[in-house]
Each structure stands twice: as C-alpha cells, then as structure tokens.
C-alpha cells in the first residue's frame, strides 16, 4: 500500500498536477482572505473557507480524473492486479496519495489564522474547527472523484462527471427549495433511486441476480410504504437533498458549532465511495 502511495506521490509531483492543484486552492483562499479579512476587516477566517468551498468543483477533478481512468486507458491497471497486495490496499494507497497532496496547501492555509491573530481578534477554535471540516469535506469529495475515475478510461469524461456531481451537491440545498414536496414526487424519486441502486450493483458486479436482489426489494418497499401511508413521503425529497449536502455541513462549523455527526457523515461518505472503488476495480479484475 505504501509503495502505491509513494508511486502516486512521485507522479503527482513530477508532473504539474500537484502544483496546479495547490496553486489553485491557495489563490482562491487568498482571494477570500483578501476580501473578508483585509478589505472588509472581518476577523472570521472561517468565512473564507466557506467562500472557498466551491473551488472543490475544479480542484477535485484536476486531482482525481486520471487516478484510475488513465490506468484503464493505458492498460496499466493489469499490473495492479499482479501486485502482491489486495485491491483494497491499491485503492487506499492511491487515496492516501490524494490526501497527502491535498494536505500540502492546507498546511500553508493553517498559518493564516495565526497571522491574522497578530493584527486582531481571531477565534482560533472556530477557525481550526472549520479547517478540519474543510479537510474532511475535501477527503469525502476526493473519494467520490476516485470512484468516478474508476468508471471510465476517459479522463475528460471522469473530470466532467466529477464537476457535475460536486456542483449538484453544492447547490442541492438551493435546488431543494424549488423541488416539489408532494408525496407522489418523493415516492417516484425514491423508486428511481432504488432502481439506480440495482443498476449500480449490476455495473459493479455484472451479476443480474444480485442486482435484482438489491433493486427489486427496495422498489417494492417504496411502493408498499406509499400505499400504506403516503403522508410519510410529504416533503421527503427536499429533505433528502438537503441532508445529503456535504457543503451544508461545513456551514455548521463556520457558524461556530463543532458537529460530530458531520464528521461521521464525511467519514462515512469517504468510506462508502472507497468501497465502491474497490468493487469497481475488482469487477475489472474478474472480467
């Protein structure tokens, strides 16, 4: 696993990927610090992190688009299967390299509150709590990008898919205000998601029986619950869109509240998509 991590890190820093990633993040955070902390004379550094969170829609695809897609395009993924380590260790090695590249500019950003504290009152616990949430948000999105990269051998398509997913998640709370809250719409959305879960299982395992075993009971459960008590679905779709927003949970930390459930949520999202990445790689191994 460490060998895979070192190989990935060497490749990131021998090319421009790590430098473009770090420079873009530092520029956006620097602009936010200039607007909030310098020009507006606001001492809350956490507002800068909230302002800068949209940058993930650009930097995550930059970092993850080639992670597994390029391996598939060059057929070097076959070499990964011959390594004396498990697929899980391969994925974890690549993921740790992504986190290391992400941490490098964050270490510089972590100095900002200390610098600003020399010229005014900065509440450091809130600043560094928000910085932790910013890191966990990035870690979750990197896991999502890694999984999306495993689905295709086209780097451009992997990057575009990552941008679309991240932007949708970023604006999901705003979009939920325009989504119909009727029971029928919520039930239909859950039915489609249940079918999508079955299709995802089929795509990852190539097993129609397993896909049916997962998707069919979920779809049946939605239909049964709807006919038993349709009122349970009232307003459910907007609530789900808001609850699944990764970016909205960052705002809780920005407002000065250390939300342990948000930490667990970020870690769970990262673990879930790393699991999907392992299954995607395993599917190609057996195909």
PDB file of C-alpha atoms in Angstrom:
ATOM      1  CA  UNK A   1       0.000   0.000   0.000  1.00  0.00           C
ATOM      2  CA  UNK A   2       2.796   2.411   0.904  1.00  0.00           C
ATOM      3  CA  UNK A   3       4.578   1.533  -2.341  1.00  0.00           C
ATOM      4  CA  UNK A   4       1.465   2.511  -4.323  1.00  0.00           C
ATOM      5  CA  UNK A   5       1.168   5.712  -2.298  1.00  0.00           C
ATOM      6  CA  UNK A   6       4.816   6.654  -2.903  1.00  0.00           C
ATOM      7  CA  UNK A   7       4.497   5.909  -6.617  1.00  0.00           C
ATOM      8  CA  UNK A   8       1.411   8.117  -6.897  1.00  0.00           C
ATOM      9  CA  UNK A   9       3.037  10.946  -4.936  1.00  0.00           C
ATOM     10  CA  UNK A  10       6.127  10.804  -7.116  1.00  0.00           C
ATOM     11  CA  UNK A  11       3.973  11.019 -10.222  1.00  0.00           C
ATOM     12  CA  UNK A  12       1.916  13.951  -8.870  1.00  0.00           C
ATOM     13  CA  UNK A  13       4.992  15.993  -8.017  1.00  0.00           C
ATOM     14  CA  UNK A  14       6.958  15.058 -11.127  1.00  0.00           C
ATOM     15  CA  UNK A  15       4.127  16.437 -13.246  1.00  0.00           C
ATOM     16  CA  UNK A  16       2.243  19.714 -12.811  1.00  0.00           C
ATOM     17  CA  UNK A  17      -0.820  18.098 -11.201  1.00  0.00           C
ATOM     18  CA  UNK A  18       0.090  18.697  -7.560  1.00  0.00           C
ATOM     19  CA  UNK A  19       1.370  22.211  -8.270  1.00  0.00           C
ATOM     20  CA  UNK A  20      -1.726  23.257 -10.249  1.00  0.00           C
ATOM     21  CA  UNK A  21      -3.945  21.807  -7.541  1.00  0.00           C
ATOM     22  CA  UNK A  22      -2.109  23.563  -4.720  1.00  0.00           C
ATOM     23  CA  UNK A  23      -1.761  26.856  -6.578  1.00  0.00           C
ATOM     24  CA  UNK A  24      -5.459  26.974  -7.482  1.00  0.00           C
ATOM     25  CA  UNK A  25      -6.526  26.277  -3.891  1.00  0.00           C
ATOM     26  CA  UNK A  26      -4.116  28.838  -2.448  1.00  0.00           C
ATOM     27  CA  UNK A  27      -5.187  31.512  -4.952  1.00  0.00           C
ATOM     28  CA  UNK A  28      -8.886  31.083  -4.171  1.00  0.00           C
ATOM     29  CA  UNK A  29      -8.310  31.047  -0.396  1.00  0.00           C
ATOM     30  CA  UNK A  30      -6.006  34.068  -0.790  1.00  0.00           C
ATOM     31  CA  UNK A  31      -8.699  35.972  -2.682  1.00  0.00           C
ATOM     32  CA  UNK A  32     -11.218  35.090   0.036  1.00  0.00           C
ATOM     33  CA  UNK A  33      -8.841  36.234   2.772  1.00  0.00           C
ATOM     34  CA  UNK A  34      -8.243  39.487   0.947  1.00  0.00           C
ATOM     35  CA  UNK A  35     -11.969  40.159   0.510  1.00  0.00           C
ATOM     36  CA  UNK A  36     -13.088  39.169   4.002  1.00  0.00           C
ATOM     37  CA  UNK A  37     -10.138  39.594   6.357  1.00  0.00           C
ATOM     38  CA  UNK A  38      -8.310  42.501   4.738  1.00  0.00           C
ATOM     39  CA  UNK A  39     -10.720  44.677   2.764  1.00  0.00           C
ATOM     40  CA  UNK A  40     -13.860  44.048   4.844  1.00  0.00           C
ATOM     41  CA  UNK A  41     -11.808  43.818   8.084  1.00  0.00           C
ATOM     42  CA  UNK A  42     -13.723  40.716   9.214  1.00  0.00           C
ATOM     43  CA  UNK A  43     -11.775  38.628  11.724  1.00  0.00           C
ATOM     44  CA  UNK A  44     -13.628  35.371  10.994  1.00  0.00           C
ATOM     45  CA  UNK A  45     -11.267  33.269   8.886  1.00  0.00           C
ATOM     46  CA  UNK A  46     -13.893  30.518   8.728  1.00  0.00           C
ATOM     47  CA  UNK A  47     -15.910  32.692   6.317  1.00  0.00           C
ATOM     48  CA  UNK A  48     -13.000  32.423   3.896  1.00  0.00           C
ATOM     49  CA  UNK A  49     -13.253  28.624   3.948  1.00  0.00           C
ATOM     50  CA  UNK A  50     -16.995  28.778   3.291  1.00  0.00           C
ATOM     51  CA  UNK A  51     -16.357  31.168   0.397  1.00  0.00           C
ATOM     52  CA  UNK A  52     -13.612  28.914  -0.983  1.00  0.00           C
ATOM     53  CA  UNK A  53     -15.528  25.625  -0.777  1.00  0.00           C
ATOM     54  CA  UNK A  54     -16.812  25.906  -4.360  1.00  0.00           C
ATOM     55  CA  UNK A  55     -13.202  25.516  -5.530  1.00  0.00           C
ATOM     56  CA  UNK A  56     -13.601  21.772  -4.959  1.00  0.00           C
ATOM     57  CA  UNK A  57     -15.628  21.623  -8.180  1.00  0.00           C
ATOM     58  CA  UNK A  58     -12.375  22.454 -10.011  1.00  0.00           C
ATOM     59  CA  UNK A  59      -9.537  21.036  -7.942  1.00  0.00           C
ATOM     60  CA  UNK A  60     -11.036  17.619  -7.173  1.00  0.00           C
ATOM     61  CA  UNK A  61     -11.444  16.701 -10.889  1.00  0.00           C
ATOM     62  CA  UNK A  62      -7.906  18.007 -11.548  1.00  0.00           C
ATOM     63  CA  UNK A  63      -6.523  15.614  -8.962  1.00  0.00           C
ATOM     64  CA  UNK A  64      -8.702  12.548  -9.438  1.00  0.00           C
ATOM     65  CA  UNK A  65      -9.556  12.419 -13.158  1.00  0.00           C
ATOM     66  CA  UNK A  66      -6.509  10.370 -14.117  1.00  0.00           C
ATOM     67  CA  UNK A  67      -6.140   8.288 -10.929  1.00  0.00           C
ATOM     68  CA  UNK A  68      -7.810   5.168 -12.308  1.00  0.00           C
ATOM     69  CA  UNK A  69      -9.062   6.349 -15.704  1.00  0.00           C
ATOM     70  CA  UNK A  70      -5.513   6.697 -17.035  1.00  0.00           C
ATOM     71  CA  UNK A  71      -4.627   3.249 -15.687  1.00  0.00           C
ATOM     72  CA  UNK A  72      -7.516   1.796 -17.687  1.00  0.00           C
ATOM     73  CA  UNK A  73      -6.660   3.762 -20.839  1.00  0.00           C
ATOM     74  CA  UNK A  74      -3.015   2.650 -20.851  1.00  0.00           C
ATOM     75  CA  UNK A  75      -3.950  -0.874 -19.687  1.00  0.00           C
ATOM     76  CA  UNK A  76      -1.515  -0.500 -16.786  1.00  0.00           C
ATOM     77  CA  UNK A  77      -4.330  -1.477 -14.436  1.00  0.00           C
ATOM     78  CA  UNK A  78      -3.420  -5.057 -15.317  1.00  0.00           C
ATOM     79  CA  UNK A  79      -0.154  -4.502 -13.479  1.00  0.00           C
ATOM     80  CA  UNK A  80      -2.067  -3.502 -10.347  1.00  0.00           C
ATOM     81  CA  UNK A  81      -3.727  -6.903 -10.266  1.00  0.00           C
ATOM     82  CA  UNK A  82      -0.333  -8.628 -10.343  1.00  0.00           C
ATOM     83  CA  UNK A  83       0.935  -6.791  -7.278  1.00  0.00           C
ATOM     84  CA  UNK A  84       1.233  -8.885  -4.081  1.00  0.00           C
ATOM     85  CA  UNK A  85      -1.364  -6.707  -2.353  1.00  0.00           C
ATOM     86  CA  UNK A  86      -5.137  -6.637  -2.315  1.00  0.00           C
ATOM     87  CA  UNK A  87      -7.349  -4.330  -4.365  1.00  0.00           C
ATOM     88  CA  UNK A  88      -8.300  -2.555  -1.139  1.00  0.00           C
ATOM     89  CA  UNK A  89      -4.642  -1.747  -0.489  1.00  0.00           C
ATOM     90  CA  UNK A  90      -4.252  -0.413  -4.040  1.00  0.00           C
ATOM     91  CA  UNK A  91      -7.229   1.919  -3.592  1.00  0.00           C
ATOM     92  CA  UNK A  92      -6.090   3.019  -0.134  1.00  0.00           C
ATOM     93  CA  UNK A  93      -2.587   3.708  -1.445  1.00  0.00           C
ATOM     94  CA  UNK A  94      -3.946   5.932  -4.202  1.00  0.00           C
ATOM     95  CA  UNK A  95      -6.348   7.617  -1.795  1.00  0.00           C
ATOM     96  CA  UNK A  96      -3.620   8.352   0.758  1.00  0.00           C
ATOM     97  CA  UNK A  97      -1.577   9.985  -2.015  1.00  0.00           C
ATOM     98  CA  UNK A  98      -4.572  12.187  -2.880  1.00  0.00           C
ATOM     99  CA  UNK A  99      -4.940  13.192   0.771  1.00  0.00           C
ATOM    100  CA  UNK A 100      -1.222  13.984   1.033  1.00  0.00           C
ATOM    101  CA  UNK A 101      -1.386  16.297  -1.993  1.00  0.00           C
ATOM    102  CA  UNK A 102      -4.486  17.949  -0.525  1.00  0.00           C
ATOM    103  CA  UNK A 103      -2.821  18.404   2.871  1.00  0.00           C
ATOM    104  CA  UNK A 104       0.234  20.202   1.455  1.00  0.00           C
ATOM    105  CA  UNK A 105      -1.544  23.526   0.662  1.00  0.00           C
ATOM    106  CA  UNK A 106      -3.767  23.137   3.743  1.00  0.00           C
ATOM    107  CA  UNK A 107      -0.664  23.254   5.938  1.00  0.00           C
ATOM    108  CA  UNK A 108       0.082  26.698   4.496  1.00  0.00           C
ATOM    109  CA  UNK A 109      -3.536  27.789   4.877  1.00  0.00           C
ATOM    110  CA  UNK A 110      -3.448  26.716   8.531  1.00  0.00           C
ATOM    111  CA  UNK A 111      -0.955  29.522   9.198  1.00  0.00           C
ATOM    112  CA  UNK A 112      -3.386  32.233   8.067  1.00  0.00           C
ATOM    113  CA  UNK A 113      -5.442  32.443  11.310  1.00  0.00           C
ATOM    114  CA  UNK A 114      -2.243  32.740  13.361  1.00  0.00           C
ATOM    115  CA  UNK A 115      -1.037  35.594  11.157  1.00  0.00           C
ATOM    116  CA  UNK A 116      -4.381  37.418  11.320  1.00  0.00           C
ATOM    117  CA  UNK A 117      -4.476  36.901  15.090  1.00  0.00           C
ATOM    118  CA  UNK A 118      -1.432  39.163  15.368  1.00  0.00           C
ATOM    119  CA  UNK A 119      -3.468  42.082  13.993  1.00  0.00           C
ATOM    120  CA  UNK A 120      -6.891  41.496  15.534  1.00  0.00           C
ATOM    121  CA  UNK A 121      -9.138  39.120  17.435  1.00  0.00           C
ATOM    122  CA  UNK A 122      -9.460  35.763  15.701  1.00  0.00           C
ATOM    123  CA  UNK A 123     -11.378  32.968  17.418  1.00  0.00           C
ATOM    124  CA  UNK A 124      -8.927  30.161  16.704  1.00  0.00           C
ATOM    125  CA  UNK A 125     -11.112  27.183  17.825  1.00  0.00           C
ATOM    126  CA  UNK A 126     -13.779  28.098  15.250  1.00  0.00           C
ATOM    127  CA  UNK A 127     -11.173  28.782  12.571  1.00  0.00           C
ATOM    128  CA  UNK A 128      -9.399  25.463  13.041  1.00  0.00           C
ATOM    129  CA  UNK A 129     -12.637  23.550  13.556  1.00  0.00           C
ATOM    130  CA  UNK A 130     -13.797  24.902  10.183  1.00  0.00           C
ATOM    131  CA  UNK A 131     -10.421  23.995   8.682  1.00  0.00           C
ATOM    132  CA  UNK A 132     -10.889  20.417   9.924  1.00  0.00           C
ATOM    133  CA  UNK A 133     -14.346  20.322   8.341  1.00  0.00           C
ATOM    134  CA  UNK A 134     -12.859  21.760   5.129  1.00  0.00           C
ATOM    135  CA  UNK A 135     -10.320  18.913   5.087  1.00  0.00           C
ATOM    136  CA  UNK A 136     -12.982  16.275   5.755  1.00  0.00           C
ATOM    137  CA  UNK A 137     -15.171  17.766   3.023  1.00  0.00           C
ATOM    138  CA  UNK A 138     -12.248  17.543   0.604  1.00  0.00           C
ATOM    139  CA  UNK A 139     -11.480  13.990   1.724  1.00  0.00           C
ATOM    140  CA  UNK A 140     -15.069  12.913   1.032  1.00  0.00           C
ATOM    141  CA  UNK A 141     -15.116  14.589  -2.389  1.00  0.00           C
ATOM    142  CA  UNK A 142     -11.754  13.031  -3.306  1.00  0.00           C
ATOM    143  CA  UNK A 143     -13.231   9.600  -2.547  1.00  0.00           C
ATOM    144  CA  UNK A 144     -16.187  10.444  -4.812  1.00  0.00           C
ATOM    145  CA  UNK A 145     -13.814  11.595  -7.574  1.00  0.00           C
ATOM    146  CA  UNK A 146     -11.716   8.446  -7.207  1.00  0.00           C
ATOM    147  CA  UNK A 147     -14.799   6.281  -7.697  1.00  0.00           C
ATOM    148  CA  UNK A 148     -15.971   8.243 -10.729  1.00  0.00           C
ATOM    149  CA  UNK A 149     -12.489   7.902 -12.232  1.00  0.00           C
ATOM    150  CA  UNK A 150     -12.771   4.125 -11.873  1.00  0.00           C
ATOM    151  CA  UNK A 151     -15.881   4.019 -14.078  1.00  0.00           C
ATOM    152  CA  UNK A 152     -14.249   5.164 -17.311  1.00  0.00           C
ATOM    153  CA  UNK A 153     -10.962   5.272 -19.190  1.00  0.00           C
ATOM    154  CA  UNK A 154     -11.640   8.781 -20.498  1.00  0.00           C
ATOM    155  CA  UNK A 155     -10.067  11.406 -18.230  1.00  0.00           C
ATOM    156  CA  UNK A 156     -12.185  14.223 -19.668  1.00  0.00           C
ATOM    157  CA  UNK A 157     -15.400  12.331 -19.037  1.00  0.00           C
ATOM    158  CA  UNK A 158     -14.286  11.472 -15.478  1.00  0.00           C
ATOM    159  CA  UNK A 159     -13.498  15.149 -14.831  1.00  0.00           C
ATOM    160  CA  UNK A 160     -16.812  16.339 -16.295  1.00  0.00           C
ATOM    161  CA  UNK A 161     -18.740  13.796 -14.264  1.00  0.00           C
ATOM    162  CA  UNK A 162     -16.957  14.891 -11.079  1.00  0.00           C
ATOM    163  CA  UNK A 163     -17.704  18.563 -11.772  1.00  0.00           C
ATOM    164  CA  UNK A 164     -21.402  17.800 -12.356  1.00  0.00           C
ATOM    165  CA  UNK A 165     -21.737  15.704  -9.188  1.00  0.00           C
ATOM    166  CA  UNK A 166     -19.924  18.257  -6.991  1.00  0.00           C
ATOM    167  CA  UNK A 167     -21.878  21.215  -8.380  1.00  0.00           C
ATOM    168  CA  UNK A 168     -25.165  19.379  -7.901  1.00  0.00           C
ATOM    169  CA  UNK A 169     -24.233  18.622  -4.289  1.00  0.00           C
ATOM    170  CA  UNK A 170     -23.134  22.227  -3.734  1.00  0.00           C
ATOM    171  CA  UNK A 171     -26.448  23.650  -4.970  1.00  0.00           C
ATOM    172  CA  UNK A 172     -28.656  20.807  -3.680  1.00  0.00           C
ATOM    173  CA  UNK A 173     -29.978  22.846  -0.742  1.00  0.00           C
ATOM    174  CA  UNK A 174     -30.896  25.741  -3.032  1.00  0.00           C
ATOM    175  CA  UNK A 175     -32.453  23.377  -5.576  1.00  0.00           C
ATOM    176  CA  UNK A 176     -34.472  21.646  -2.847  1.00  0.00           C
ATOM    177  CA  UNK A 177     -36.448  24.857  -2.408  1.00  0.00           C
ATOM    178  CA  UNK A 178     -37.722  24.545  -5.985  1.00  0.00           C
ATOM    179  CA  UNK A 179     -38.397  20.811  -5.910  1.00  0.00           C
ATOM    180  CA  UNK A 180     -41.986  19.745  -5.410  1.00  0.00           C
ATOM    181  CA  UNK A 181     -42.704  18.440  -1.934  1.00  0.00           C
ATOM    182  CA  UNK A 182     -45.674  16.236  -2.884  1.00  0.00           C
ATOM    183  CA  UNK A 183     -45.799  12.633  -1.747  1.00  0.00           C
ATOM    184  CA  UNK A 184     -46.034  11.384  -5.340  1.00  0.00           C
ATOM    185  CA  UNK A 185     -42.849  13.182  -6.417  1.00  0.00           C
ATOM    186  CA  UNK A 186     -40.906  11.946  -3.376  1.00  0.00           C
ATOM    187  CA  UNK A 187     -42.098   8.368  -3.870  1.00  0.00           C
ATOM    188  CA  UNK A 188     -41.209   8.483  -7.565  1.00  0.00           C
ATOM    189  CA  UNK A 189     -37.740   9.848  -6.778  1.00  0.00           C
ATOM    190  CA  UNK A 190     -37.101   7.111  -4.218  1.00  0.00           C
ATOM    191  CA  UNK A 191     -38.361   4.495  -6.681  1.00  0.00           C
ATOM    192  CA  UNK A 192     -35.893   5.756  -9.298  1.00  0.00           C
ATOM    193  CA  UNK A 193     -33.076   5.763  -6.719  1.00  0.00           C
ATOM    194  CA  UNK A 194     -33.911   2.169  -5.790  1.00  0.00           C
ATOM    195  CA  UNK A 195     -33.755   1.174  -9.461  1.00  0.00           C
ATOM    196  CA  UNK A 196     -30.480   3.085  -9.762  1.00  0.00           C
ATOM    197  CA  UNK A 197     -29.061   1.144  -6.824  1.00  0.00           C
ATOM    198  CA  UNK A 198     -29.831  -2.082  -8.653  1.00  0.00           C
ATOM    199  CA  UNK A 199     -28.203  -0.806 -11.833  1.00  0.00           C
ATOM    200  CA  UNK A 200     -25.136   0.283  -9.875  1.00  0.00           C
ATOM    201  CA  UNK A 201     -24.809  -3.178  -8.352  1.00  0.00           C
ATOM    202  CA  UNK A 202     -25.073  -4.703 -11.821  1.00  0.00           C
ATOM    203  CA  UNK A 203     -22.437  -2.317 -13.202  1.00  0.00           C
ATOM    204  CA  UNK A 204     -20.023  -3.136 -10.381  1.00  0.00           C
ATOM    205  CA  UNK A 205     -20.589  -6.897 -10.210  1.00  0.00           C
ATOM    206  CA  UNK A 206     -22.007  -7.858 -13.630  1.00  0.00           C
ATOM    207  CA  UNK A 207     -24.452 -10.038 -11.697  1.00  0.00           C
ATOM    208  CA  UNK A 208     -28.068  -9.615 -12.760  1.00  0.00           C
ATOM    209  CA  UNK A 209     -29.303 -11.831  -9.922  1.00  0.00           C
ATOM    210  CA  UNK A 210     -27.574  -9.695  -7.297  1.00  0.00           C
ATOM    211  CA  UNK A 211     -28.826  -6.513  -8.959  1.00  0.00           C
ATOM    212  CA  UNK A 212     -32.403  -7.822  -8.876  1.00  0.00           C
ATOM    213  CA  UNK A 213     -31.954  -8.969  -5.264  1.00  0.00           C
ATOM    214  CA  UNK A 214     -30.956  -5.441  -4.282  1.00  0.00           C
ATOM    215  CA  UNK A 215     -33.098  -3.256  -6.541  1.00  0.00           C
ATOM    216  CA  UNK A 216     -36.392  -5.167  -6.562  1.00  0.00           C
ATOM    217  CA  UNK A 217     -36.936  -5.301  -2.763  1.00  0.00           C
ATOM    218  CA  UNK A 218     -36.091  -1.600  -2.474  1.00  0.00           C
ATOM    219  CA  UNK A 219     -38.549  -0.648  -5.204  1.00  0.00           C
ATOM    220  CA  UNK A 220     -41.204  -2.916  -3.702  1.00  0.00           C
ATOM    221  CA  UNK A 221     -40.648  -1.357  -0.264  1.00  0.00           C
ATOM    222  CA  UNK A 222     -41.184   2.146  -1.674  1.00  0.00           C
ATOM    223  CA  UNK A 223     -44.434   1.114  -3.376  1.00  0.00           C
ATOM    224  CA  UNK A 224     -45.759  -0.726  -0.314  1.00  0.00           C
ATOM    225  CA  UNK A 225     -44.978   2.098   2.126  1.00  0.00           C
ATOM    226  CA  UNK A 226     -46.504   4.638  -0.257  1.00  0.00           C
ATOM    227  CA  UNK A 227     -49.817   2.771  -0.444  1.00  0.00           C
ATOM    228  CA  UNK A 228     -49.850   2.140   3.310  1.00  0.00           C
ATOM    229  CA  UNK A 229     -49.150   5.734   4.312  1.00  0.00           C
ATOM    230  CA  UNK A 230     -48.500   8.243   1.538  1.00  0.00           C
ATOM    231  CA  UNK A 231     -48.188  11.016   4.109  1.00  0.00           C
ATOM    232  CA  UNK A 232     -44.725   9.749   5.054  1.00  0.00           C
ATOM    233  CA  UNK A 233     -43.441  10.947   1.686  1.00  0.00           C
ATOM    234  CA  UNK A 234     -44.674  14.529   2.044  1.00  0.00           C
ATOM    235  CA  UNK A 235     -41.671  16.852   1.751  1.00  0.00           C
ATOM    236  CA  UNK A 236     -39.273  13.899   1.824  1.00  0.00           C
ATOM    237  CA  UNK A 237     -37.448  14.668  -1.443  1.00  0.00           C
ATOM    238  CA  UNK A 238     -36.348  18.224  -0.462  1.00  0.00           C
ATOM    239  CA  UNK A 239     -35.325  16.916   2.971  1.00  0.00           C
ATOM    240  CA  UNK A 240     -33.167  14.204   1.404  1.00  0.00           C
ATOM    241  CA  UNK A 241     -31.498  16.683  -0.948  1.00  0.00           C
ATOM    242  CA  UNK A 242     -30.667  18.954   1.985  1.00  0.00           C
ATOM    243  CA  UNK A 243     -29.495  16.105   4.220  1.00  0.00           C
ATOM    244  CA  UNK A 244     -27.101  14.744   1.586  1.00  0.00           C
ATOM    245  CA  UNK A 245     -25.395  18.093   1.038  1.00  0.00           C
ATOM    246  CA  UNK A 246     -21.738  17.837   2.027  1.00  0.00           C
ATOM    247  CA  UNK A 247     -21.229  21.577   1.745  1.00  0.00           C
ATOM    248  CA  UNK A 248     -24.139  22.498   4.021  1.00  0.00           C
ATOM    249  CA  UNK A 249     -22.488  20.645   6.899  1.00  0.00           C
ATOM    250  CA  UNK A 250     -19.404  22.817   6.528  1.00  0.00           C
ATOM    251  CA  UNK A 251     -21.561  25.856   7.310  1.00  0.00           C
ATOM    252  CA  UNK A 252     -22.374  24.374  10.732  1.00  0.00           C
ATOM    253  CA  UNK A 253     -18.668  24.578  11.645  1.00  0.00           C
ATOM    254  CA  UNK A 254     -18.421  28.055  10.140  1.00  0.00           C
ATOM    255  CA  UNK A 255     -21.209  29.148  12.471  1.00  0.00           C
ATOM    256  CA  UNK A 256     -19.106  28.061  15.456  1.00  0.00           C
ATOM    257  CA  UNK A 257     -20.639  24.654  16.204  1.00  0.00           C
ATOM    258  CA  UNK A 258     -18.488  21.524  16.246  1.00  0.00           C
ATOM    259  CA  UNK A 259     -20.873  18.982  14.753  1.00  0.00           C
ATOM    260  CA  UNK A 260     -19.738  15.425  15.462  1.00  0.00           C
ATOM    261  CA  UNK A 261     -22.474  13.993  13.239  1.00  0.00           C
ATOM    262  CA  UNK A 262     -20.995  15.937  10.306  1.00  0.00           C
ATOM    263  CA  UNK A 263     -17.585  14.385  10.988  1.00  0.00           C
ATOM    264  CA  UNK A 264     -19.142  10.912  10.997  1.00  0.00           C
ATOM    265  CA  UNK A 265     -21.065  11.764   7.817  1.00  0.00           C
ATOM    266  CA  UNK A 266     -17.925  12.889   5.967  1.00  0.00           C
ATOM    267  CA  UNK A 267     -16.011   9.775   7.036  1.00  0.00           C
ATOM    268  CA  UNK A 268     -18.943   7.543   6.076  1.00  0.00           C
ATOM    269  CA  UNK A 269     -19.187   9.104   2.590  1.00  0.00           C
ATOM    270  CA  UNK A 270     -15.445   8.652   2.061  1.00  0.00           C
ATOM    271  CA  UNK A 271     -15.568   5.012   3.235  1.00  0.00           C
ATOM    272  CA  UNK A 272     -18.629   4.250   1.076  1.00  0.00           C
ATOM    273  CA  UNK A 273     -17.105   5.563  -2.148  1.00  0.00           C
ATOM    274  CA  UNK A 274     -13.769   3.905  -1.431  1.00  0.00           C
ATOM    275  CA  UNK A 275     -15.714   0.647  -1.063  1.00  0.00           C
ATOM    276  CA  UNK A 276     -17.384   1.292  -4.434  1.00  0.00           C
ATOM    277  CA  UNK A 277     -13.966   1.998  -5.980  1.00  0.00           C
ATOM    278  CA  UNK A 278     -12.688  -1.348  -4.701  1.00  0.00           C
ATOM    279  CA  UNK A 279     -15.716  -3.120  -6.164  1.00  0.00           C
ATOM    280  CA  UNK A 280     -15.243  -1.336  -9.498  1.00  0.00           C
ATOM    281  CA  UNK A 281     -11.609  -2.433  -9.649  1.00  0.00           C
ATOM    282  CA  UNK A 282     -12.491  -5.966  -8.600  1.00  0.00           C
ATOM    283  CA  UNK A 283     -15.049  -6.164 -11.406  1.00  0.00           C
ATOM    284  CA  UNK A 284     -12.369  -5.410 -13.990  1.00  0.00           C
ATOM    285  CA  UNK A 285     -10.038  -7.932 -12.393  1.00  0.00           C
ATOM    286  CA  UNK A 286     -12.512 -10.764 -12.908  1.00  0.00           C
ATOM    287  CA  UNK A 287     -13.561  -9.574 -16.356  1.00  0.00           C
TER     288      UNK A 287
END
